Coordinates of C-alpha atoms in Angstrom, one line a residue:
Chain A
X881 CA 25.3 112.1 151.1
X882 CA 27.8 110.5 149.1
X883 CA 26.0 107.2 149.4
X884 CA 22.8 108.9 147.7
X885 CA 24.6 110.4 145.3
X886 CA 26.2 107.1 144.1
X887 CA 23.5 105.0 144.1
X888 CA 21.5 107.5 141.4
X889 CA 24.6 108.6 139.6
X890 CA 28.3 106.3 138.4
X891 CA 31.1 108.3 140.1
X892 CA 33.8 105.9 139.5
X893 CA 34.8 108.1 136.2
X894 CA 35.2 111.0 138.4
X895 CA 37.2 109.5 141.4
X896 CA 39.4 108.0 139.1
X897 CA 39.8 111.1 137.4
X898 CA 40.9 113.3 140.4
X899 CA 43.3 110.7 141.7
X900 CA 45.0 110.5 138.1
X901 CA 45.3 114.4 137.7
X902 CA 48.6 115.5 138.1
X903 CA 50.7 118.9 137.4
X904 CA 54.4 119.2 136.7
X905 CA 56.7 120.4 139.3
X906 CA 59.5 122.3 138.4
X907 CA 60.9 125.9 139.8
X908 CA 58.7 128.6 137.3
X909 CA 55.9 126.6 138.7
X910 CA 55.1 129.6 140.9
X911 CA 53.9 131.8 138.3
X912 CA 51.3 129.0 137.6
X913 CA 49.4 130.3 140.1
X914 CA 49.0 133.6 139.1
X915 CA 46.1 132.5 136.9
X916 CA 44.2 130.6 139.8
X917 CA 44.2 133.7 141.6
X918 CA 43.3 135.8 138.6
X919 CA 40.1 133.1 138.5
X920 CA 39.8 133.2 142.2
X921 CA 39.4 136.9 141.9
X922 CA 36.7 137.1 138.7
X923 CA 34.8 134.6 141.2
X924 CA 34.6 137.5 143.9
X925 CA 34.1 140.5 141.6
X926 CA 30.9 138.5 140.2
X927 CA 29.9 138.0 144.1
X928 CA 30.5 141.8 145.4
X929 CA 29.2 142.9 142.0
X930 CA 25.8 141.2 142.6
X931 CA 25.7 143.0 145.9
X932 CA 26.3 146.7 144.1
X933 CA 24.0 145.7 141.6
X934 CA 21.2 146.0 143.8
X935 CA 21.7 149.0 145.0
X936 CA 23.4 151.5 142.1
X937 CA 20.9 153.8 140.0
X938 CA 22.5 153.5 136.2
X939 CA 21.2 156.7 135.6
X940 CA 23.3 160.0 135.1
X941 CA 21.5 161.9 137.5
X942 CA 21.4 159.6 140.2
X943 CA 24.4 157.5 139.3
X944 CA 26.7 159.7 141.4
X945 CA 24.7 159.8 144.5
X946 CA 23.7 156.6 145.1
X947 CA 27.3 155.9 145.1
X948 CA 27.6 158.2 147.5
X949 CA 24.5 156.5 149.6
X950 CA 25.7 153.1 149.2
X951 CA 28.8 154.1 151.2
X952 CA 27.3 156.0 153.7
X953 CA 23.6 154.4 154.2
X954 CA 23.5 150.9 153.4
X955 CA 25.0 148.0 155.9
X956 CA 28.1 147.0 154.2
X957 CA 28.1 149.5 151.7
X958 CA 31.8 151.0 152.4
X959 CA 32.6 147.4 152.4
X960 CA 32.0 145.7 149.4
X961 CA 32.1 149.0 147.6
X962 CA 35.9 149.2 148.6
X963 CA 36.2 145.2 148.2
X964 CA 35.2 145.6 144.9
X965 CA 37.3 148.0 143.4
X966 CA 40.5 146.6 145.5
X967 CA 39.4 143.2 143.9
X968 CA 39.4 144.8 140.3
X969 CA 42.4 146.3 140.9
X970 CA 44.6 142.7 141.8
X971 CA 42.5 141.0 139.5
X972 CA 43.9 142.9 136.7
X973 CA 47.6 142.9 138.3
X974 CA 47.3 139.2 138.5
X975 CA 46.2 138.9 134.9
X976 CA 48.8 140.8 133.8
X977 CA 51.3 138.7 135.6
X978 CA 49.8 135.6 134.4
X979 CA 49.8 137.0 130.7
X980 CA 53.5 138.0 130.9
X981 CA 54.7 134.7 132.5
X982 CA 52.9 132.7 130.0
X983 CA 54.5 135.2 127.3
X984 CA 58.3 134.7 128.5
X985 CA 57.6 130.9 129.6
X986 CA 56.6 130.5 126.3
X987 CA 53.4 128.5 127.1
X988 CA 51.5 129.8 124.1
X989 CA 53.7 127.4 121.8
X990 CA 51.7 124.7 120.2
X991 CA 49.7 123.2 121.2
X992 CA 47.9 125.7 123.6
X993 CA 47.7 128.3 121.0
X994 CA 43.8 129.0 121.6
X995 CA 44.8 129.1 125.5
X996 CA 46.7 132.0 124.5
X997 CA 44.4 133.5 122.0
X998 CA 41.1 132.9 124.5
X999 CA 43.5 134.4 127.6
X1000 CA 44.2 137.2 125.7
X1001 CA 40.7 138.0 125.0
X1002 CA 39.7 137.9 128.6
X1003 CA 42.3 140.4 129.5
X1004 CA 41.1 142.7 127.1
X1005 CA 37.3 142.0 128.3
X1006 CA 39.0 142.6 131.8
X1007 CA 40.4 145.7 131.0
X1008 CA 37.1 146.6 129.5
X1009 CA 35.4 145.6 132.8
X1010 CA 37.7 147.9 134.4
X1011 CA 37.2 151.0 132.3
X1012 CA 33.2 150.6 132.6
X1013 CA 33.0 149.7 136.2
X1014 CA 34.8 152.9 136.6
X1015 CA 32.9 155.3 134.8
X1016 CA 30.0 154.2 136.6
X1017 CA 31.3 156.2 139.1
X1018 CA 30.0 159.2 136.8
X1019 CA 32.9 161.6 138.4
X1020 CA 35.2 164.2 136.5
X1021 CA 37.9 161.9 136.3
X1022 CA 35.8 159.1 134.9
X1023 CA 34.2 161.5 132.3
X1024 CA 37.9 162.4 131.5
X1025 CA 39.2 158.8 131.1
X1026 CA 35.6 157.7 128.8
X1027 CA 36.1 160.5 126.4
X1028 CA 39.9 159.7 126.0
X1029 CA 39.6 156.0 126.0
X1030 CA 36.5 156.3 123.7
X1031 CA 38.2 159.3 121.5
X1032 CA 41.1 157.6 120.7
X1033 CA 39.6 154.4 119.0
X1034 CA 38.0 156.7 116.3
X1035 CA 41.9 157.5 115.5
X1036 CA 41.3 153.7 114.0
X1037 CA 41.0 154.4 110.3
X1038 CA 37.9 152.7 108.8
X1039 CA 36.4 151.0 111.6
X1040 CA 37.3 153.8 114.2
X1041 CA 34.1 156.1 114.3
X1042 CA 31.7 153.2 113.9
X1043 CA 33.8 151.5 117.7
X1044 CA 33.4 155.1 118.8
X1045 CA 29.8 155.6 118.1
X1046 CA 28.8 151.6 119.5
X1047 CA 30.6 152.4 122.7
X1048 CA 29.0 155.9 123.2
X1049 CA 25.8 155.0 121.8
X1050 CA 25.7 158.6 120.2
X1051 CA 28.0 161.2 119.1
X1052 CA 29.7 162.5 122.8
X1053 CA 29.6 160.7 125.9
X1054 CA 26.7 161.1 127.3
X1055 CA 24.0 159.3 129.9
X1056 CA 23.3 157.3 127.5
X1057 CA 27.0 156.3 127.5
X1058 CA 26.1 154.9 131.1
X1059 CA 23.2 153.4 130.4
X1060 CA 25.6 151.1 127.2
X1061 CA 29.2 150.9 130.1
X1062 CA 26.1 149.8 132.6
X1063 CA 24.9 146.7 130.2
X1064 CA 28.1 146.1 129.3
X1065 CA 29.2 145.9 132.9
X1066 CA 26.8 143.7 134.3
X1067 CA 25.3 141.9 131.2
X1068 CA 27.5 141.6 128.2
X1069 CA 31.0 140.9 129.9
X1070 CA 30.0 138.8 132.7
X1071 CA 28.7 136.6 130.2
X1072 CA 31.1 136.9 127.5
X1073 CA 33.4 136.5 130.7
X1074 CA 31.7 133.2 132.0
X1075 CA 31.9 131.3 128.0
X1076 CA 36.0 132.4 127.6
X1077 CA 36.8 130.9 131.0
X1078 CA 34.8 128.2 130.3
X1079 CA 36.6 127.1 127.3
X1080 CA 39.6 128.1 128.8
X1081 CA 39.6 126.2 131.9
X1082 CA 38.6 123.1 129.5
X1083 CA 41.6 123.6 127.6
X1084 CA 44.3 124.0 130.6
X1085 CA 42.6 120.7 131.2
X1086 CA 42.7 119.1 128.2
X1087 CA 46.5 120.1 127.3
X1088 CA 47.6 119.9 130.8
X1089 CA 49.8 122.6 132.5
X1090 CA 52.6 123.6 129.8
X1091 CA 56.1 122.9 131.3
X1092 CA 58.8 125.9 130.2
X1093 CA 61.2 124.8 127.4
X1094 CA 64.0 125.3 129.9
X1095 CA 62.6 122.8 132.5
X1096 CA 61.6 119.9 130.0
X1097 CA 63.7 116.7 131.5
X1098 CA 64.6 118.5 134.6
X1099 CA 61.0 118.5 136.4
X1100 CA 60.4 117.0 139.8
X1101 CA 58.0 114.1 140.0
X1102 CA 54.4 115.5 139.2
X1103 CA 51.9 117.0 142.1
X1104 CA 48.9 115.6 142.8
X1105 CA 46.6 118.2 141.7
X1106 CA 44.2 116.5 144.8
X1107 CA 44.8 117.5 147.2
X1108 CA 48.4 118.8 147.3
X1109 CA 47.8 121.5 144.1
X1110 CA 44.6 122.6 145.7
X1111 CA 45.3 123.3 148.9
X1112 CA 48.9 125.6 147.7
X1113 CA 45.9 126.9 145.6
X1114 CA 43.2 127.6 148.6
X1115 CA 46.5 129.0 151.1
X1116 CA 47.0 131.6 147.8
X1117 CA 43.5 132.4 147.7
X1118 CA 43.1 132.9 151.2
X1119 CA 46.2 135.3 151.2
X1120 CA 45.0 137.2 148.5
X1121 CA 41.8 137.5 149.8
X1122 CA 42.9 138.5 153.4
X1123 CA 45.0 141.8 151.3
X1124 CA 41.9 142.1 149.5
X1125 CA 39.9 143.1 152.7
X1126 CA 43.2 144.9 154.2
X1127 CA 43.9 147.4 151.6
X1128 CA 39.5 148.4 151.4
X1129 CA 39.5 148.5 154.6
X1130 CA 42.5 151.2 155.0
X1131 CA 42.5 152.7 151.3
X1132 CA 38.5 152.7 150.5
X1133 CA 38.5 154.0 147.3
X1134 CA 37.8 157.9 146.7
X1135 CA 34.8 159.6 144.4
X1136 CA 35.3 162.7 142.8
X1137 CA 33.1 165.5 142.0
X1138 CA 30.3 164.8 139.9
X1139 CA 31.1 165.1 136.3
X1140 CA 29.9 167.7 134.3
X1141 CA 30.1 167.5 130.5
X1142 CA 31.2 171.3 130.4
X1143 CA 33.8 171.5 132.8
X1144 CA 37.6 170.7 132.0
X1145 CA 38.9 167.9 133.2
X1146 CA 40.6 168.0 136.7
X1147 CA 44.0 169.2 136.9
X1148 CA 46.8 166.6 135.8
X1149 CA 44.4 164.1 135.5
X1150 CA 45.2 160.3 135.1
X1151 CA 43.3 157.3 134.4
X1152 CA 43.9 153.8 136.3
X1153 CA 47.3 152.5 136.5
X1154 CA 46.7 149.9 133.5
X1155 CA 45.9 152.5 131.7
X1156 CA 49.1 154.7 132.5
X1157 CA 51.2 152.6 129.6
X1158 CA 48.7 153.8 127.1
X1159 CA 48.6 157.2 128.6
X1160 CA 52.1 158.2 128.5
X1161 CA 52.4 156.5 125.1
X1162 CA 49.9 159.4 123.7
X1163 CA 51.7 161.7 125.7
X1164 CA 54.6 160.7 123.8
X1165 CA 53.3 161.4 120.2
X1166 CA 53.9 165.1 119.1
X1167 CA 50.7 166.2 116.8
X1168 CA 52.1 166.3 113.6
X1169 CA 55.2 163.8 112.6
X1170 CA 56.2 164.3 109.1
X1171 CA 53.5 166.0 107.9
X1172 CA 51.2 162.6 109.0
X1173 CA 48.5 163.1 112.1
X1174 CA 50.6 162.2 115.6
X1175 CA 47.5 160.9 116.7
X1176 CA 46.6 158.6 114.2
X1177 CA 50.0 156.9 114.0
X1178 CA 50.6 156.4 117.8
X1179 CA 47.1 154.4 118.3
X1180 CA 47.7 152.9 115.2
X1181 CA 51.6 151.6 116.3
X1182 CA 49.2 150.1 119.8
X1183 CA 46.8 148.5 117.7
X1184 CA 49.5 147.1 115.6
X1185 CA 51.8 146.2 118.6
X1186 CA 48.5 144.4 120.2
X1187 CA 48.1 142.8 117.3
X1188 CA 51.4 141.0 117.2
X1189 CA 51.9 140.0 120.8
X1190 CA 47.9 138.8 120.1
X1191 CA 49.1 136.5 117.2
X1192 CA 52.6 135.6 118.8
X1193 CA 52.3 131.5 118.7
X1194 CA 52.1 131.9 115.0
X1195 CA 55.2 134.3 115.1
X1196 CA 57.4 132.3 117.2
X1197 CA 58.7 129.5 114.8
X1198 CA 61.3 128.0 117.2
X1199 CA 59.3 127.6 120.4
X1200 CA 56.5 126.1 118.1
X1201 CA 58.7 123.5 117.2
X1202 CA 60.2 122.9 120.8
X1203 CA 63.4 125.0 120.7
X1204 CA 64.6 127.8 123.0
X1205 CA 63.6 130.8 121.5
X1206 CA 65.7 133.7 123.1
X1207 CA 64.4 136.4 120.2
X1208 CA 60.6 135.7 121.6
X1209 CA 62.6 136.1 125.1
X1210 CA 63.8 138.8 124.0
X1211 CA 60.6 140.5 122.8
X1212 CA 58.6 139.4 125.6
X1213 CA 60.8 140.8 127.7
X1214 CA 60.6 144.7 125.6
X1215 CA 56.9 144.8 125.8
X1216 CA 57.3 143.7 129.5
X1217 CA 59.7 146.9 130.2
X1218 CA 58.0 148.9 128.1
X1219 CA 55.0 148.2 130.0
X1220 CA 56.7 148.8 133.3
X1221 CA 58.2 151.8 132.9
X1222 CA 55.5 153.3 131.2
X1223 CA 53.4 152.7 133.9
X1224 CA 55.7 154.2 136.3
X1225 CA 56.8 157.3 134.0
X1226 CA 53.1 157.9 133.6
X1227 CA 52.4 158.3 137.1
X1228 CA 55.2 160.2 138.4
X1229 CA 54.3 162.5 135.5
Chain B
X123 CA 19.4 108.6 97.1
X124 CA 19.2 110.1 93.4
X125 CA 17.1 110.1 90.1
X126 CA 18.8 109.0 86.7
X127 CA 17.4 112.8 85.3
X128 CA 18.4 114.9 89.1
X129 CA 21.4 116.8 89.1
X130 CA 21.8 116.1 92.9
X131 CA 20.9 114.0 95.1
X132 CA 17.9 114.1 97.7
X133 CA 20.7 114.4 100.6
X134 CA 22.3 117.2 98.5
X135 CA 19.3 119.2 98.0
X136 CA 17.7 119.3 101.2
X137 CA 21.0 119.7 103.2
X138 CA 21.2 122.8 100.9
X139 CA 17.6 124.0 101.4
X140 CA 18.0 123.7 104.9
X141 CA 21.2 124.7 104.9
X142 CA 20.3 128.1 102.8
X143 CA 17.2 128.8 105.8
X144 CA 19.9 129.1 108.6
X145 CA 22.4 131.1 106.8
X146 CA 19.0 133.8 105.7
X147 CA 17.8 133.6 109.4
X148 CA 21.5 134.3 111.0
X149 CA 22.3 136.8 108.3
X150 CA 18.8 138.4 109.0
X151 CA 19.3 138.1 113.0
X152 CA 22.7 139.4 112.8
X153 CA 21.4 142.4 110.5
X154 CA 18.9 143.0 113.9
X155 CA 21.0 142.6 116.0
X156 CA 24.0 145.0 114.7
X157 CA 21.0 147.6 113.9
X158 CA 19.8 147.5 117.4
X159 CA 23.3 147.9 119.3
X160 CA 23.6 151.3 117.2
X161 CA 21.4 154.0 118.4
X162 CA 20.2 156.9 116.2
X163 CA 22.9 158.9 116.2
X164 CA 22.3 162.7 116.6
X165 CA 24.4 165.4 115.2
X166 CA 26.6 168.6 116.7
X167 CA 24.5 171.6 116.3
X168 CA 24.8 174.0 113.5
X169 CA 24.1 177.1 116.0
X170 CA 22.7 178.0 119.1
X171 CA 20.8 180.8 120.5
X172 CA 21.9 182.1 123.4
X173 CA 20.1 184.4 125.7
X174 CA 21.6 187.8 127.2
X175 CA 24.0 188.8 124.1
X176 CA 26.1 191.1 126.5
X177 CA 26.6 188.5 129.9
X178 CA 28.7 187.1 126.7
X179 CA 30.0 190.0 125.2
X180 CA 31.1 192.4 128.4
X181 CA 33.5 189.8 129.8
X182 CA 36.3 191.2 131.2
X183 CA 39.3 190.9 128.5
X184 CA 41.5 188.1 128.4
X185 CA 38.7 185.7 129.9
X186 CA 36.8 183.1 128.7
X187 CA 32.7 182.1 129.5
X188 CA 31.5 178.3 128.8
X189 CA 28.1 178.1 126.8
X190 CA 26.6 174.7 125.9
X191 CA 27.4 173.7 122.0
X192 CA 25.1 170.9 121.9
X193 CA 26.4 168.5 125.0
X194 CA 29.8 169.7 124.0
X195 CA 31.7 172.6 125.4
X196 CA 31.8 176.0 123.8
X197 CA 33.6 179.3 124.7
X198 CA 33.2 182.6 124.4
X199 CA 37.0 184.2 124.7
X200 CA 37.8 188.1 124.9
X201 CA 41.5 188.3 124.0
X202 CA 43.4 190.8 125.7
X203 CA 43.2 193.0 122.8
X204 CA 39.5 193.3 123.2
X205 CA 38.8 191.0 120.3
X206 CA 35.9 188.7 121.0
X207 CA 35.9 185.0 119.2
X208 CA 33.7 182.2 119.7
X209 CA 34.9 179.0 119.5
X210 CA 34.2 175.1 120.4
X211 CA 36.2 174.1 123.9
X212 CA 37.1 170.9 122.9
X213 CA 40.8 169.8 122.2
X214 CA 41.4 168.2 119.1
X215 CA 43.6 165.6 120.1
X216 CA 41.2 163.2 122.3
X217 CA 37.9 165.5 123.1
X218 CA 38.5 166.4 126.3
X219 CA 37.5 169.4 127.6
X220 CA 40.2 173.0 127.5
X221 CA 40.8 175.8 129.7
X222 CA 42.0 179.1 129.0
X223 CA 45.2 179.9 131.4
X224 CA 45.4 184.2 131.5
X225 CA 48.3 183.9 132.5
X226 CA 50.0 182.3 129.6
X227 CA 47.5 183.5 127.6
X228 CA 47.0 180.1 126.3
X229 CA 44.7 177.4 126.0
X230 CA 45.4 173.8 128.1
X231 CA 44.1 170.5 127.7
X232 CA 44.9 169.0 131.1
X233 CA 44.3 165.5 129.3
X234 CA 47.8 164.9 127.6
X235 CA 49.1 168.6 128.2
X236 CA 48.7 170.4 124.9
X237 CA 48.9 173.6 124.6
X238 CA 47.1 176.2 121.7
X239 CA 47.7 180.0 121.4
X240 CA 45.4 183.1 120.9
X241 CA 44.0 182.2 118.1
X242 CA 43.7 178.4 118.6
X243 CA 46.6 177.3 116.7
X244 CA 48.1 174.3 118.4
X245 CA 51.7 175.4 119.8
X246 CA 52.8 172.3 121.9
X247 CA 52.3 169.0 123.0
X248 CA 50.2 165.7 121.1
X249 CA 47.6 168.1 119.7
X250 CA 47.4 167.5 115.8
X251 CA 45.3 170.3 114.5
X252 CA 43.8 174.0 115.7
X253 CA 41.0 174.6 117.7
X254 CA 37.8 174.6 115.5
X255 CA 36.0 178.6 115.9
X256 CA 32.6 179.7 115.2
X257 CA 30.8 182.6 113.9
X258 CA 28.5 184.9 115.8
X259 CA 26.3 187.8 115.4
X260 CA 23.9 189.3 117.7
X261 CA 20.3 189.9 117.0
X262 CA 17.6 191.4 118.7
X263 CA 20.0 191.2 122.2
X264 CA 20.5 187.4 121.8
X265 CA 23.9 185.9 120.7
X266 CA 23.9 183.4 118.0
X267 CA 27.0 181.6 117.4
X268 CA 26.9 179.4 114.2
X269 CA 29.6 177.2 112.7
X270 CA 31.6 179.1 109.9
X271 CA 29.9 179.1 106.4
X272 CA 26.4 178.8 107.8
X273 CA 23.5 181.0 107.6
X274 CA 21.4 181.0 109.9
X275 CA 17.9 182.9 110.0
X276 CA 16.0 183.0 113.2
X277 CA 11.8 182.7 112.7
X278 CA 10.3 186.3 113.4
X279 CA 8.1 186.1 116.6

């Protein structure tokens, strides 16, 4: 095989290439596997997507059932059903991870600014993949969550009704909302999905794995990245994977009732845990402050807190010119708490 | 190359032409493209007609009965001093859906837990402003509810 291949094609580039590629060694290095797994795990959402796909009716009066028959009728149905939302939910947990390690490591500094900028991205497409998978589920609490999520951007002055009404594709959610969070789903994320990675993964390889201020001078000799980096990476996988199938197969994921435009939301109801953060924050905000809309300023202080950790390479002048930067530490380490318990006040609220 | 009497040169003027024919054809495909994503957008109704003027009215006091505003929620709400009101049962904090509790006598938005009174004022929690009411009258048995300020004239069968 090898033989055929080489006598059409000049693979001495290539060997060359994967015996020469190395990554540092040092004790953070750990956390540089959080975005393998986070890449690992987009791979097998794409895969037990494809499998859904072919099955689930994207309209609002059969959305909710075939669901339903997918789990109960079809071979496998329960299964990649459940692997598929367990997979979401650790794909997103792993992003996060790798987005707040790279954040207090510092590995945004020049020159892997557009890493940063085209990670960032991602997570926000992620979180968008998250959001849409799960109104597809077409349940009260996915109703709830849609009309929140998709509410509060028209709280965006200027450009907020015009998000509001792209995303809804009309004036209230509607089926025709799950018709747009269907295409978005399966079409228009995967595929915005595929070109950020793309030019992602080229730039990892291009600058090389970052090494953290702290460790500069103090690394161990480099790993091979073949085969010593790639198998550490293949055990992680295979671990992740293996809790992947655990937790679907003893938490398969519920379905509520089927939503109904008219009826309130379910008692004390909550959207997914990345959400919980955001949640709480608008819980937070009385209605009126000062005489100003609550509202208003509380997605506005998001957008704007978004905004800066988003442009945080050009921020952080002392990491950008190599020194330790214990403000951006500092700051990292605030919207990292905040983040945390957030999360946790929101859902023992 | 370039002409004693030409302002530019050849190089200059068809890099401009052609560059001039991309930037019409991705201005125009954008233009498609942005008109496409948005569909048309319709509008909240002015008023409905509903059917049965007393299943609305005779509700038992301090109670509420859902009728559909458009696809959003509407309510018809018998305080418990017999006062009927009709108003739109959506909270105005992040659209979701309210629900009268009788026993507080108090609207709830189970969403982000605000809280309006009697008369849709909002009392507590993130809500920013009141409830929104309607108008309604009732005409040959049928209920028409109608947002405030609007006249509304049904055709004569």
């Amino acid at each position: 095989m090898m033989k055929w291949l080489e006598e059409r094609y000049d693979l001495s580039d290539l060997k060359e290439f994967a015996k020469k590629k190395h990554v540092p060694a040092h004790k953070h290095e750990l956390w540089y596997y959080t975005g393998g797994v986070a890449l690992f795990l987009i791979a097998f959402q794409f895969v037990t997507g494809m499998i859904l796909a072919l099955y689930y009716v994207p309209y609002f009066e059969q959305a909710h059932k075939s669901i339903i028959e997918i789990v109960t009728k079809l071979n496998m149905g329960w299964f990649f059903r459940s692997v598929h939302h367990w997979g979401a939910q650790l794909a997103i947990g792993f992003l996060f991870a790798h987005l707040f390690a790279t954040l207090l490591l510092k590995a945004y500094r020049k020159p892997r600014e557009l890493l940063w900028f085209s990670g960032f991205i991602l997570m926000g497409i992620s979180i968008f993949f998250g959001l849409s998978g799960y109104f597809l589920l077409w349940d009260e609490r996915a109703f709830a969550a849609v009309r929140v999520a998709t509410g509060g951007l028209s709280a965006i002055p200027l450009i907020g009704d015009t998000i509001k009404a792209f995303l809804r594709g009309g004036i209230d959610v509607t089926g025709e909302t799950l018709v747009r969070f269907y295409a978005f789903h399966v079409c228009v994320l995967p595929m915005a999905t595929l070109l950020l990675l793309v030019i992602h993964l080229a730039l990892v390889q291009h600058h090389g794995m970052s090494v953290p201020i702290s460790q500069q001078g103090k690394e161990s000799r480099p790993t091979p990245f073949f085969p010593n980096a790639l198998y550490k990476d293949a055990i992680i996988w295979l671990i992740v994977l293996g809790i992947v199938v655990t937790l679907a197969t003893l938490l398969p994921p519920e379905i509520g009732i089927k939503a109904d435009p008219l009826a309130p939301p379910p008692e004390n109801v909550k959207p997914e845990w990345y959400f919980l953060f955001l949640f709480q924050t608008l819980k937070l905000f009385p209605g009126d402050i000062l005489g100003l809309n609550g509202e208003v300023i509380a997605v506005m202080l998001v957008v704007l807190a978004m905004g800066f950790c988003f442009l945080i390479p050009f921020f952080d002048r002392k990491s950008h010119a190599g020194q330790r930067s214990s403000v951006f530490t500092l700051i990292g380490t605030l919207y990292l708490a905040y983040f945390i318990v957030m999360t946790i006040v929101g859902y023992f609220s | 190359m370039k002409l004693d009497y030409s302002l530019v040169t050849r190089r200059t003027f068809l890099n401009t032409l052609f560059g001039g024919w991309v930037a019409t054809f991705c201005a125009g495909s954008l233009y498609a493209l942005w008109r496409g994503a948005f569909p048309t957008l319709g509008k909240e109704p002015d008023f409905v007609v509903l059917n049965a003027a007393s299943d609305y009215l005779e509700i038992p006091p301090n109670s509420t009965k859902p009728f559909a505003w458009g696809g959003k929620l509407g309510l018809i709400f018998k305080r418990s001093d017999n006062t009927v009101v009709a108003l739109k049962g959506v909270c105005s904090h992040m659209e979701c859906n309210i629900v009268y509790k009788p026993e507080n006598k108090r609207f709830y938005c189970p969403c982000h837990k605000g809280w309006f009174d009697e008369f849709g004022k909002n009392v507590e929690g993130p809500p920013p402003k009141p409830l929104e009411f309607f108008e309604y009258r009732v005409e040959d048995g049928k209920l028409i509810v109608h947002k405030q300020g609007i006249k509304v004239e049904l055709p004569k069968a």
